[in-house]
Coordinates of C-alpha atoms in Angstrom, one line a residue:
Chain A
M1 CA -23.4 -15.8 27.5
D2 CA -20.0 -17.0 27.9
E3 CA -21.2 -20.7 27.3
L4 CA -23.1 -19.9 24.5
I5 CA -20.3 -18.3 22.8
R6 CA -18.0 -21.1 23.6
D7 CA -20.5 -23.7 22.5
A8 CA -21.1 -21.7 19.2
M9 CA -17.3 -21.2 18.6
H10 CA -16.7 -24.9 18.8
H11 CA -19.6 -25.6 16.8
A12 CA -18.3 -23.2 14.2
L13 CA -14.5 -24.2 14.2
D14 CA -14.4 -27.8 15.3
S15 CA -15.6 -28.6 11.7
E16 CA -11.5 -28.3 10.7
P17 CA -9.9 -30.4 13.1
T18 CA -6.2 -30.2 13.5
P19 CA -4.8 -32.1 10.4
A20 CA -3.4 -35.6 11.1
G21 CA 0.3 -35.7 11.4
L22 CA 0.7 -31.7 11.1
R23 CA 2.9 -31.8 14.5
W24 CA 5.4 -34.0 12.7
R25 CA 5.4 -32.4 9.6
V26 CA 5.8 -28.9 11.0
I27 CA 8.7 -30.3 13.4
D28 CA 10.4 -31.9 10.5
A29 CA 9.8 -28.9 8.6
V30 CA 11.9 -26.4 10.8
P31 CA 15.1 -25.7 8.7
M32 CA 17.5 -26.4 11.6
R33 CA 21.2 -25.8 11.5
S34 CA 23.8 -27.7 13.5
E35 CA 24.7 -24.6 15.3
R36 CA 22.2 -22.3 17.4
R37 CA 21.9 -18.9 16.2
S38 CA 23.2 -16.3 18.4
P39 CA 20.5 -13.7 19.8
V40 CA 21.4 -11.0 17.4
T41 CA 19.2 -8.3 16.8
R42 CA 19.2 -8.4 12.8
R43 CA 15.9 -8.4 11.9
S44 CA 13.9 -11.2 10.1
F45 CA 11.5 -11.0 7.3
Q46 CA 8.0 -11.3 8.2
W47 CA 6.8 -12.3 4.6
T48 CA 6.0 -15.8 3.9
S49 CA 8.5 -17.8 2.3
G50 CA 6.2 -18.0 -0.8
L51 CA 6.8 -14.5 -1.1
V52 CA 10.4 -14.1 -0.5
A53 CA 10.5 -16.6 -3.4
A54 CA 8.5 -14.2 -5.5
L55 CA 10.6 -11.5 -4.7
L56 CA 13.7 -13.3 -5.3
A57 CA 12.5 -14.4 -8.7
L58 CA 11.6 -11.0 -9.5
A59 CA 14.7 -9.9 -8.8
I60 CA 16.4 -12.4 -10.7
V61 CA 14.5 -11.9 -13.9
V62 CA 14.6 -8.1 -13.6
G63 CA 18.4 -8.4 -13.2
L64 CA 18.8 -10.8 -16.2
I65 CA 16.6 -8.5 -18.2
Y66 CA 18.7 -5.4 -17.5
S67 CA 21.9 -7.2 -17.6
R68 CA 20.9 -8.0 -21.3
G69 CA 20.2 -4.2 -22.1
L70 CA 16.4 -5.0 -22.8
L71 CA 15.3 -2.1 -20.6
T72 CA 18.0 0.5 -21.5
S73 CA 15.5 3.1 -22.6
Q74 CA 14.1 2.9 -19.0
V75 CA 16.7 2.2 -16.9
H76 CA 19.6 4.2 -16.5
H77 CA 21.1 3.0 -13.2
R78 CA 22.8 -0.2 -12.2
P79 CA 20.2 -2.4 -10.6
L80 CA 19.8 -2.9 -6.9
P81 CA 19.7 -6.1 -5.0
I82 CA 16.3 -7.6 -3.8
G83 CA 13.8 -4.8 -2.8
G84 CA 15.2 -2.1 -5.0
S85 CA 12.1 -2.2 -7.2
L86 CA 8.4 -1.5 -6.6
L87 CA 6.2 -4.5 -5.8
S88 CA 3.2 -3.2 -3.8
P89 CA 2.5 0.6 -3.8
E90 CA 0.8 1.8 -0.5
G91 CA 0.5 5.0 0.7
V92 CA 1.6 8.2 -1.3
A93 CA 2.4 11.5 -0.1
I94 CA 4.0 14.9 -1.8
G95 CA 6.6 16.9 -0.1
P96 CA 7.1 20.6 -0.1
D97 CA 9.5 20.3 -3.0
G98 CA 7.1 18.4 -5.2
S99 CA 8.8 15.2 -4.3
V100 CA 6.3 12.2 -4.6
Y101 CA 7.0 9.6 -1.9
V102 CA 5.4 5.9 -2.1
S103 CA 5.7 3.2 0.2
D104 CA 6.0 -0.5 -0.7
Y105 CA 4.0 -2.9 1.8
I106 CA 5.6 -5.9 0.9
A107 CA 9.0 -4.8 -0.2
G108 CA 9.3 -2.9 2.8
L109 CA 10.8 0.1 0.6
V110 CA 10.0 4.0 0.4
F111 CA 10.4 5.4 -3.2
R112 CA 11.0 8.8 -4.0
I113 CA 10.1 10.7 -7.5
D114 CA 12.0 13.8 -7.6
P115 CA 10.2 16.8 -9.2
Q116 CA 12.5 15.8 -12.5
G117 CA 10.6 12.4 -12.6
R118 CA 13.4 10.5 -11.7
A119 CA 13.0 7.6 -9.3
F120 CA 14.9 6.7 -6.3
R121 CA 14.8 4.0 -3.4
F122 CA 14.4 6.4 -0.4
A123 CA 14.3 4.4 2.7
G124 CA 14.2 0.8 3.6
G125 CA 16.4 -2.4 1.8
G126 CA 18.7 -2.8 4.7
N127 CA 18.8 -4.4 8.1
G128 CA 19.6 -1.4 10.2
T129 CA 17.7 0.7 12.6
D130 CA 18.8 4.4 13.0
G131 CA 21.0 5.8 10.6
P132 CA 20.9 6.2 7.1
A133 CA 17.3 5.4 5.5
T134 CA 18.6 3.2 2.6
E135 CA 20.4 1.0 5.1
A136 CA 17.2 0.6 7.3
H137 CA 14.8 -2.2 7.5
L138 CA 11.1 -1.1 6.9
Q139 CA 8.5 -3.7 8.1
H140 CA 5.4 -3.1 6.3
P141 CA 5.2 0.7 5.4
V142 CA 1.8 1.8 5.0
G143 CA 0.6 5.7 5.3
I144 CA 3.5 8.4 4.9
A145 CA 3.4 12.2 5.4
V146 CA 5.8 15.1 4.7
D147 CA 5.7 18.1 6.7
Q148 CA 6.5 21.6 5.5
S149 CA 10.1 21.5 6.5
G150 CA 10.2 17.9 4.6
L151 CA 10.4 15.5 7.3
V152 CA 9.0 12.4 6.1
Y153 CA 6.9 10.3 8.5
I154 CA 6.1 6.5 7.9
A155 CA 3.7 4.3 9.6
E156 CA 5.1 1.2 10.0
A157 CA 2.9 -1.8 10.5
F158 CA 3.9 -4.9 12.7
H159 CA 7.7 -3.5 14.0
G160 CA 9.7 -6.3 13.2
N161 CA 12.3 -6.8 16.0
L162 CA 11.8 -10.2 16.9
S163 CA 14.6 -9.7 19.6
V164 CA 12.1 -7.9 22.1
G165 CA 10.1 -11.0 22.5
N166 CA 6.6 -11.5 21.7
T167 CA 5.6 -8.1 21.3
W168 CA 5.7 -6.7 17.8
P169 CA 3.9 -3.4 17.8
G170 CA 4.0 -1.2 14.7
D171 CA 5.6 2.4 14.9
I172 CA 6.1 5.6 13.3
K173 CA 9.3 6.1 11.4
R174 CA 10.9 9.9 10.7
I175 CA 13.4 10.6 8.2
D176 CA 15.0 14.1 8.4
R177 CA 16.4 16.0 5.5
G178 CA 19.7 14.3 5.7
G179 CA 18.3 11.1 4.9
Q180 CA 18.6 9.6 8.5
I181 CA 15.7 7.5 9.8
S182 CA 14.9 7.0 13.5
T183 CA 11.9 6.0 15.4
F184 CA 9.5 8.7 16.1
A185 CA 6.8 7.0 18.1
Q186 CA 6.5 3.6 19.5
G187 CA 4.4 2.2 22.4
G188 CA 1.6 4.2 24.3
G189 CA -0.8 1.9 22.6
L190 CA 0.4 2.3 19.6
Q191 CA -0.5 -1.1 17.7
D192 CA -1.0 -1.0 13.9
P193 CA -0.5 2.4 12.5
A194 CA -2.1 2.9 9.2
G195 CA -2.7 6.2 7.7
L196 CA -0.8 9.3 8.4
A197 CA -1.9 13.2 7.9
I198 CA -0.3 16.5 9.3
D199 CA -2.7 19.3 10.2
S200 CA -2.1 23.1 9.7
V201 CA 0.1 23.6 12.6
G202 CA 2.4 20.4 12.2
T203 CA 0.7 18.2 14.2
L204 CA 1.1 14.3 13.2
Y205 CA -2.1 12.5 13.1
F206 CA -2.4 8.6 12.4
S207 CA -4.9 6.1 12.7
D208 CA -4.3 2.8 14.3
Y209 CA -6.1 -0.1 12.4
G210 CA -7.3 -1.7 15.5
G211 CA -9.7 0.9 15.8
N212 CA -8.4 4.1 17.1
V213 CA -6.8 7.8 15.8
G214 CA -4.4 9.7 17.8
S215 CA -2.0 12.4 17.1
L216 CA 1.7 13.3 17.9
D217 CA 3.3 16.5 18.3
R218 CA 6.6 17.5 17.2
F219 CA 8.1 16.1 20.3
G220 CA 6.5 12.7 19.7
N221 CA 4.1 12.9 22.4
L222 CA 1.0 10.7 22.0
S223 CA -2.6 11.4 22.6
W224 CA -5.4 9.6 21.5
L225 CA -9.0 10.8 20.1
E226 CA -11.7 10.6 22.2
G227 CA -11.2 7.3 24.1
P228 CA -11.0 3.7 22.9
S229 CA -13.7 4.3 20.0
I230 CA -15.0 6.8 17.9
D231 CA -18.7 7.7 17.4
P232 CA -20.1 7.2 15.0
P233 CA -18.2 3.6 15.2
V234 CA -15.0 3.3 13.0
P235 CA -13.9 0.0 13.5
S236 CA -11.1 -0.1 11.1
P237 CA -9.7 3.5 10.3
G238 CA -7.5 3.3 7.5
Y239 CA -5.9 6.5 5.3
I240 CA -6.6 9.8 6.8
A241 CA -6.5 13.3 5.3
F242 CA -7.4 16.8 6.4
D243 CA -8.9 19.5 4.0
A244 CA -8.5 23.0 3.9
K245 CA -10.5 23.7 6.5
G246 CA -9.1 21.2 8.9
N247 CA -11.6 18.6 9.1
L248 CA -10.3 15.3 9.1
Y249 CA -11.6 12.7 7.0
M250 CA -11.1 8.7 7.7
S251 CA -11.5 5.7 5.6
D252 CA -13.7 3.5 7.3
R253 CA -12.4 0.3 5.7
A254 CA -14.0 -3.0 6.8
P255 CA -17.3 -3.6 8.9
F256 CA -17.3 -6.1 11.7
V257 CA -20.4 -7.8 10.7
Q258 CA -22.2 -7.2 7.3
G259 CA -25.1 -5.1 7.9
A260 CA -23.8 -3.5 11.3
P261 CA -22.9 0.0 11.5
G262 CA -19.5 1.2 10.2
G263 CA -17.5 0.1 7.4
C264 CA -17.5 1.2 3.7
R265 CA -17.7 4.8 4.3
I266 CA -15.7 8.1 4.4
V267 CA -16.0 9.8 7.9
R268 CA -15.3 13.2 8.8
M269 CA -14.4 14.9 12.0
T270 CA -14.5 18.8 12.4
P271 CA -12.0 20.4 14.5
D272 CA -14.5 20.5 17.3
K273 CA -14.8 16.8 17.0
V274 CA -18.0 16.4 15.3
F275 CA -18.5 13.4 13.1
S276 CA -20.2 13.0 10.1
I277 CA -20.5 10.3 7.2
V278 CA -19.6 11.8 4.0
A279 CA -19.6 9.1 1.6
G280 CA -20.7 5.5 1.7
T281 CA -23.9 4.0 3.3
G282 CA -22.3 1.5 5.5
T283 CA -23.1 -1.3 3.0
C284 CA -20.1 -2.2 0.8
G285 CA -20.9 -2.2 -2.7
F286 CA -21.1 -0.3 -5.9
T287 CA -23.8 2.4 -6.6
G288 CA -24.5 6.1 -6.5
D289 CA -22.6 7.6 -9.1
G290 CA -23.9 11.0 -9.7
G291 CA -26.1 11.2 -6.9
P292 CA -25.5 11.6 -3.4
A293 CA -22.4 10.3 -1.8
T294 CA -24.0 9.5 1.3
R295 CA -26.2 7.3 -0.6
A296 CA -23.9 5.6 -2.6
A297 CA -22.4 2.5 -1.9
I298 CA -18.5 2.0 -1.7
N299 CA -16.0 -0.8 -1.4
D300 CA -13.0 -0.7 1.0
P301 CA -12.3 3.2 0.8
N302 CA -8.5 3.6 1.1
G303 CA -6.5 6.8 0.6
I304 CA -8.0 10.0 0.5
A305 CA -6.8 13.4 -1.0
F306 CA -8.4 16.8 -2.0
D307 CA -7.7 19.0 -4.9
S308 CA -7.5 22.8 -4.7
S309 CA -11.2 23.4 -5.0
G310 CA -12.0 21.1 -2.3
N311 CA -13.2 18.1 -4.1
L312 CA -12.7 14.9 -2.4
Y313 CA -11.0 12.2 -4.0
F314 CA -10.8 8.4 -2.7
A315 CA -9.6 5.2 -3.5
D316 CA -12.6 2.7 -3.7
A317 CA -10.2 -0.1 -3.6
N318 CA -12.7 -3.0 -4.0
N319 CA -14.3 -1.5 -6.8
H320 CA -10.9 -0.8 -8.7
R321 CA -11.8 2.8 -9.1
V322 CA -11.1 6.3 -7.7
R323 CA -14.1 8.1 -7.0
R324 CA -14.6 12.2 -6.5
V325 CA -17.3 13.7 -3.9
D326 CA -17.3 17.0 -5.1
S327 CA -18.3 20.4 -2.9
H328 CA -22.1 19.6 -3.5
G329 CA -21.5 16.1 -2.2
V330 CA -22.2 14.5 -5.4
I331 CA -20.0 11.1 -6.2
T332 CA -18.6 10.3 -9.6
T333 CA -15.8 8.2 -10.8
V334 CA -12.8 9.3 -11.9
A335 CA -10.8 6.6 -13.1
G336 CA -11.1 3.0 -13.4
T337 CA -13.9 0.8 -15.1
G338 CA -14.8 -1.6 -12.0
V339 CA -13.0 -4.4 -13.8
A340 CA -9.4 -5.1 -12.2
G341 CA -6.5 -4.7 -14.6
S342 CA -3.7 -2.5 -16.1
F343 CA -5.1 -1.2 -19.3
G344 CA -4.2 2.5 -19.7
D345 CA -0.8 2.0 -18.8
S346 CA 0.3 4.5 -21.6
P347 CA -1.8 7.6 -21.7
T348 CA -5.6 7.2 -22.1
Q349 CA -8.5 8.6 -20.3
A350 CA -8.7 7.7 -16.9
S351 CA -12.5 6.7 -17.1
R352 CA -11.5 4.1 -19.7
A353 CA -8.4 2.8 -17.9
Q354 CA -8.3 -0.2 -15.5
L355 CA -7.0 0.0 -11.8
G356 CA -6.6 -2.7 -9.7
Y357 CA -6.9 -2.5 -6.1
P358 CA -6.0 1.2 -5.5
F359 CA -4.8 2.4 -2.0
G360 CA -2.8 5.4 -1.5
L361 CA -3.7 8.9 -3.2
A362 CA -2.1 12.3 -3.2
I363 CA -2.6 15.4 -5.4
S364 CA 0.1 17.4 -6.1
R365 CA -0.2 21.4 -6.1
D366 CA -0.2 21.4 -10.1
G367 CA -3.5 19.1 -10.0
F368 CA -1.9 15.7 -10.7
L369 CA -3.3 12.7 -8.7
Y370 CA -0.9 10.1 -7.9
V371 CA -2.4 6.5 -7.1
S372 CA -1.0 3.5 -5.6
D373 CA -2.2 0.7 -7.8
A374 CA -1.8 -2.6 -6.9
S375 CA -2.4 -3.8 -10.7
C376 CA -3.6 -6.7 -9.3
A377 CA -0.6 -7.8 -7.7
C378 CA -2.8 -8.7 -4.9
E379 CA -3.7 -11.6 -6.7
N380 CA -0.3 -12.9 -8.0
P381 CA 2.6 -11.2 -5.6
A382 CA 4.9 -11.6 -8.5
V383 CA 3.4 -9.1 -10.7
P384 CA 4.3 -5.8 -9.3
G385 CA 2.0 -3.0 -8.9
N386 CA 2.5 0.6 -10.4
V387 CA 1.8 4.1 -9.3
R388 CA -0.4 6.1 -11.8
I389 CA -0.9 9.6 -12.5
I390 CA -3.9 11.4 -13.3
N391 CA -3.6 14.8 -14.8
L392 CA -7.0 16.1 -13.2
A393 CA -7.5 18.9 -15.8
N394 CA -8.0 16.8 -18.7
G395 CA -8.5 13.2 -17.2
V396 CA -5.9 11.7 -18.8
I397 CA -3.8 8.8 -16.9
T398 CA -0.4 7.5 -17.6
T399 CA 2.2 5.7 -15.4
A400 CA 4.5 7.5 -13.1
L401 CA 6.5 4.5 -11.3
K402 CA 6.5 1.3 -13.1
G403 CA 6.8 -1.7 -10.9
G404 CA 9.6 -4.4 -11.3
I405 CA 12.3 -1.9 -12.1
P406 CA 15.0 -1.4 -10.0
F407 CA 15.9 2.0 -8.8
P408 CA 19.1 3.4 -7.3
A409 CA 19.4 4.3 -3.6
N410 CA 18.6 8.3 -3.0
Chain B
M1 CA 16.0 -19.0 35.3
L2 CA 14.6 -21.8 33.0
S3 CA 14.3 -25.1 35.1
A4 CA 17.5 -27.2 34.4
A5 CA 15.4 -30.1 32.5
R6 CA 14.0 -27.3 30.3
A7 CA 17.2 -25.5 29.6
E8 CA 18.6 -28.5 28.5
L9 CA 15.8 -29.2 26.0
V10 CA 16.4 -25.8 24.6
T11 CA 19.9 -25.9 24.4
R12 CA 19.5 -29.3 22.5
A13 CA 17.1 -28.2 20.5
G14 CA 18.7 -24.9 19.7
S15 CA 21.7 -27.0 18.8
G16 CA 19.7 -28.8 16.0
D17 CA 18.0 -31.7 18.2
R18 CA 14.5 -32.2 16.6
R19 CA 13.5 -34.6 19.2
A20 CA 14.3 -31.7 21.6
F21 CA 12.4 -29.2 19.7
D22 CA 9.5 -31.3 19.6
E23 CA 9.5 -31.9 23.1
L24 CA 9.1 -28.1 23.8
V25 CA 6.7 -27.3 20.8
G26 CA 5.2 -30.4 19.7
P27 CA 2.6 -30.5 22.3
L28 CA 1.3 -27.0 21.2
I29 CA 1.0 -27.5 17.7
D30 CA -2.9 -28.7 17.9
Q31 CA -3.9 -25.3 20.0
A32 CA -1.5 -23.4 17.5
F33 CA -3.5 -24.8 14.6
R34 CA -6.7 -24.0 16.1
L35 CA -5.8 -20.6 17.0
A36 CA -4.5 -20.3 13.2
Y37 CA -7.5 -21.4 11.8
G38 CA -10.0 -19.6 14.1
M39 CA -8.0 -16.3 13.0
L40 CA -7.4 -17.1 9.3
H41 CA -10.5 -19.6 8.3
D42 CA -8.3 -21.0 5.8
R43 CA -6.9 -24.5 6.5
S44 CA -4.0 -24.0 4.0
A45 CA -3.2 -20.7 5.5
A46 CA -3.4 -22.0 9.0
E47 CA -1.1 -24.8 8.5
D48 CA 1.5 -22.2 6.8
A49 CA 1.3 -20.0 9.7
V50 CA 1.7 -22.6 12.4
Q51 CA 5.0 -23.9 9.9
E52 CA 6.1 -20.4 9.7
A53 CA 5.4 -19.6 13.6
A54 CA 7.4 -23.1 14.5
T55 CA 10.6 -21.9 12.2
R56 CA 10.5 -18.4 14.2
A57 CA 10.2 -20.1 17.4
W58 CA 13.2 -22.3 16.8
R59 CA 15.5 -18.9 15.7
K60 CA 14.0 -17.4 19.0
L61 CA 15.0 -20.1 21.5
G62 CA 17.8 -18.1 22.7
H63 CA 15.4 -15.3 23.8
L64 CA 13.4 -17.4 26.2
R65 CA 13.9 -15.6 29.4
E66 CA 13.3 -16.3 33.3
G67 CA 9.7 -17.0 33.9
T68 CA 8.5 -17.4 30.4
E69 CA 6.0 -20.0 29.5
M70 CA 6.5 -22.0 26.5
R71 CA 2.4 -21.8 25.8
P72 CA 1.8 -18.3 25.9
W73 CA 5.3 -17.5 24.0
F74 CA 4.8 -19.7 21.2
L75 CA 1.0 -18.9 20.6
A76 CA 2.1 -15.5 20.7
I77 CA 4.3 -16.3 17.6
V78 CA 1.3 -17.8 15.8
A79 CA -1.0 -15.2 16.6
N80 CA 1.5 -12.5 15.3
Q81 CA 2.1 -14.7 12.2
C82 CA -1.7 -14.8 11.6
R83 CA -2.3 -11.2 12.1
N84 CA 0.7 -10.3 9.8
I85 CA -1.2 -12.4 7.4
A86 CA -4.8 -11.2 7.8
R87 CA -3.2 -7.5 7.7
G88 CA -1.9 -8.1 4.5
K89 CA -4.2 -6.5 2.1
W90 CA -3.1 -8.6 -0.5
W91 CA -4.6 -11.8 1.5
S92 CA -7.5 -10.1 3.0
V93 CA -8.7 -8.9 -0.4
L94 CA -8.6 -12.4 -1.8
R95 CA -10.5 -13.8 1.2
M96 CA -13.0 -11.0 1.1
D97 CA -13.5 -11.7 -2.6
A98 CA -13.8 -15.4 -1.9
M99 CA -16.5 -15.0 0.5
P100 CA -19.9 -15.7 -0.3
T101 CA -22.3 -12.6 0.1
A102 CA -23.4 -12.5 3.4
T103 CA -27.1 -11.7 4.2
A104 CA -28.4 -10.4 7.5
P105 CA -29.4 -13.3 9.8
D106 CA -33.4 -14.2 9.8
I107 CA -35.0 -12.9 12.7
G108 CA -36.6 -16.1 13.1
E109 CA -33.7 -18.2 13.5
Q110 CA -32.9 -19.6 16.6
V111 CA -29.3 -20.2 16.4
A112 CA -26.7 -19.5 14.0
T113 CA -25.1 -22.1 12.0
G114 CA -21.7 -22.6 12.1
A115 CA -21.3 -21.1 8.9
D116 CA -22.8 -18.0 9.9
L117 CA -20.4 -17.8 12.8
R118 CA -17.6 -18.3 10.9
R119 CA -18.7 -15.6 8.4
A120 CA -19.1 -13.2 11.4
L121 CA -15.6 -14.0 12.8
R122 CA -14.3 -13.3 9.4
H123 CA -15.8 -9.8 9.4
L124 CA -14.0 -8.9 13.0
S125 CA -10.6 -7.5 12.7
P126 CA -7.8 -9.8 13.5
E127 CA -7.6 -8.4 17.2
H128 CA -11.1 -9.0 18.1
R129 CA -10.9 -12.4 16.3
E130 CA -7.7 -13.3 18.1
V131 CA -9.0 -12.9 21.7
L132 CA -12.2 -14.4 21.1
V133 CA -10.5 -17.8 19.6
L134 CA -8.1 -17.6 22.7
H135 CA -10.6 -17.2 25.4
Y136 CA -13.7 -18.8 24.0
Y137 CA -12.2 -21.8 21.8
L138 CA -9.0 -22.4 23.3
D139 CA -10.4 -21.4 26.9
L140 CA -7.4 -19.8 28.0
P141 CA -7.4 -17.4 30.8
L142 CA -7.7 -13.6 30.0
D143 CA -4.2 -13.0 31.7
E144 CA -2.7 -15.5 29.3
V145 CA -4.8 -14.1 26.5
A146 CA -3.2 -10.7 27.3
R147 CA 0.0 -11.8 27.1
I148 CA 0.0 -13.7 23.9
A149 CA -1.9 -10.9 22.2
A150 CA 0.6 -8.5 23.8
V151 CA -1.8 -5.9 25.1
P152 CA -3.0 -4.9 28.3
L153 CA -5.7 -7.0 30.4
G154 CA -8.1 -4.0 29.9
T155 CA -7.7 -4.1 26.4
V156 CA -8.4 -7.9 25.8
K157 CA -11.6 -7.2 28.1
S158 CA -12.6 -4.5 25.7
R159 CA -11.9 -6.3 22.8
I160 CA -13.7 -9.2 23.8
N161 CA -17.0 -6.9 24.8
R162 CA -16.7 -5.4 21.4
G163 CA -16.3 -8.7 19.6
V164 CA -19.1 -10.4 21.6
A165 CA -21.5 -7.6 20.8
A166 CA -20.6 -7.9 17.1
L167 CA -21.2 -11.5 17.2
R168 CA -24.4 -11.4 19.2
S169 CA -26.9 -11.0 16.3
F170 CA -25.0 -14.4 15.1
L171 CA -25.9 -16.0 18.5
L172 CA -28.9 -15.1 19.9
P173 CA -32.7 -14.5 18.4
V174 CA -33.6 -10.8 18.5
E175 CA -35.9 -11.3 21.4
A176 CA -33.4 -12.9 23.6
M177 CA -30.9 -9.9 23.2
V178 CA -33.5 -7.5 24.7

């Protein structure tokens, strides 16, 4: 079997031989300086040079526009340096005081929208580790959770401290009520944390994109659920959420092989660790609105949230929609037309508005659904995403946090 | 400690001697590209990943420690760069969209085509893809794969088993699997 696989791998991959002269091009292009850099612990950007260039360009353009007073109706604070504006919204969480927290995967920031609707840079943008959160470096923040006391947890993918050698697992950060950030969990098999959710007794659950789900008690002690894999298989758990009954829901994002079990489903785990599928067929696509969610095709589910009636909402990212599974198990589209775009920036019916790869979701106690909407930023990182907000009472969508505009530190 | 000769190379490379850096890293560029292509399935992205990894490697020369071997050290940087790219949803969304629609393999097919296997590999998680490419394509021993992937040996074995299981339907006719 080993030889068969080896032969097949060569058959598949040898068709793209190493480009001629790559060695010399690579070595020549390394930007060396005349002196060796000292082995300081300053973190390095993990982005590609293209993304960094895009961020620089974005910051310069925004800075120029702002300095000319063209955005005075929207910006009331002095512009921040690079990283002060929303670029790629990811996770969303709502705190006990009603503040909305949004992570920015590419910019490495977390924003806070206070109950008055003012936006601040809450974490990231610096080079520090422990200490003030706005002076810390965040490496690809993904999921966010806020406990009842206001502690904010952030899943950080691929911890970027290069000085530790070649092991760069992700970690989970915690920010206290005084705005001080620290590493809450690291190691113990934690590789690439993605979704975060807190149960009714305050235990933090996390998904690890490598295929596991685990939990952390208030002291940071880590334990894994049911060994290395979950049955039924959840190869790539993404965002997670608890319903009011204590059931844990997981987005099963991507299948290993099309047609194989797993992927493009929402999986539920009861407190007794009984698993079931609540949406999706295991085949990615778009079908089934108006029918049973378990017979509907969904495509790369991401954020999950519940309203006060127990209806489940999830971001159907590759379908550019937010969909709902009601208490009878019937699935419908709540927002998005299926065409990626940003129409609906001004108040309009969510069913007519366009979304572009929505990721994180959260619902406030007063019935507003917040959506991290990449707004097609994935196709052009220089085009910032937005955070959209949907009034679930009347279905009207608008923009809660606009990308590309700098916000002050918290 | 580093051998005297290699320590000298590291010192010179770190001081900006491009020829010395080439002696250290240049022989690994071919394997680095094959690893990157195996993980990313995109020629241009693979070249970018190798370039970025080489730049990072130069920056981190000062962190080379006693007993550190160049190949796992550098390939780990390449693998991490690829994981980073593959994990970036912005990238993966584009790759998924760009993919042709896959169909289940015909039971009657005897052996998968190269395109079939590449498609199957693309649907593996980056971590599973990484260990399969390192072990089966670059022919690296499992302990070196573990060092590059920065996970325990048992995890490597587990990932290989799961990865191989996922690929089996593309490699064998059904009757051969039972």
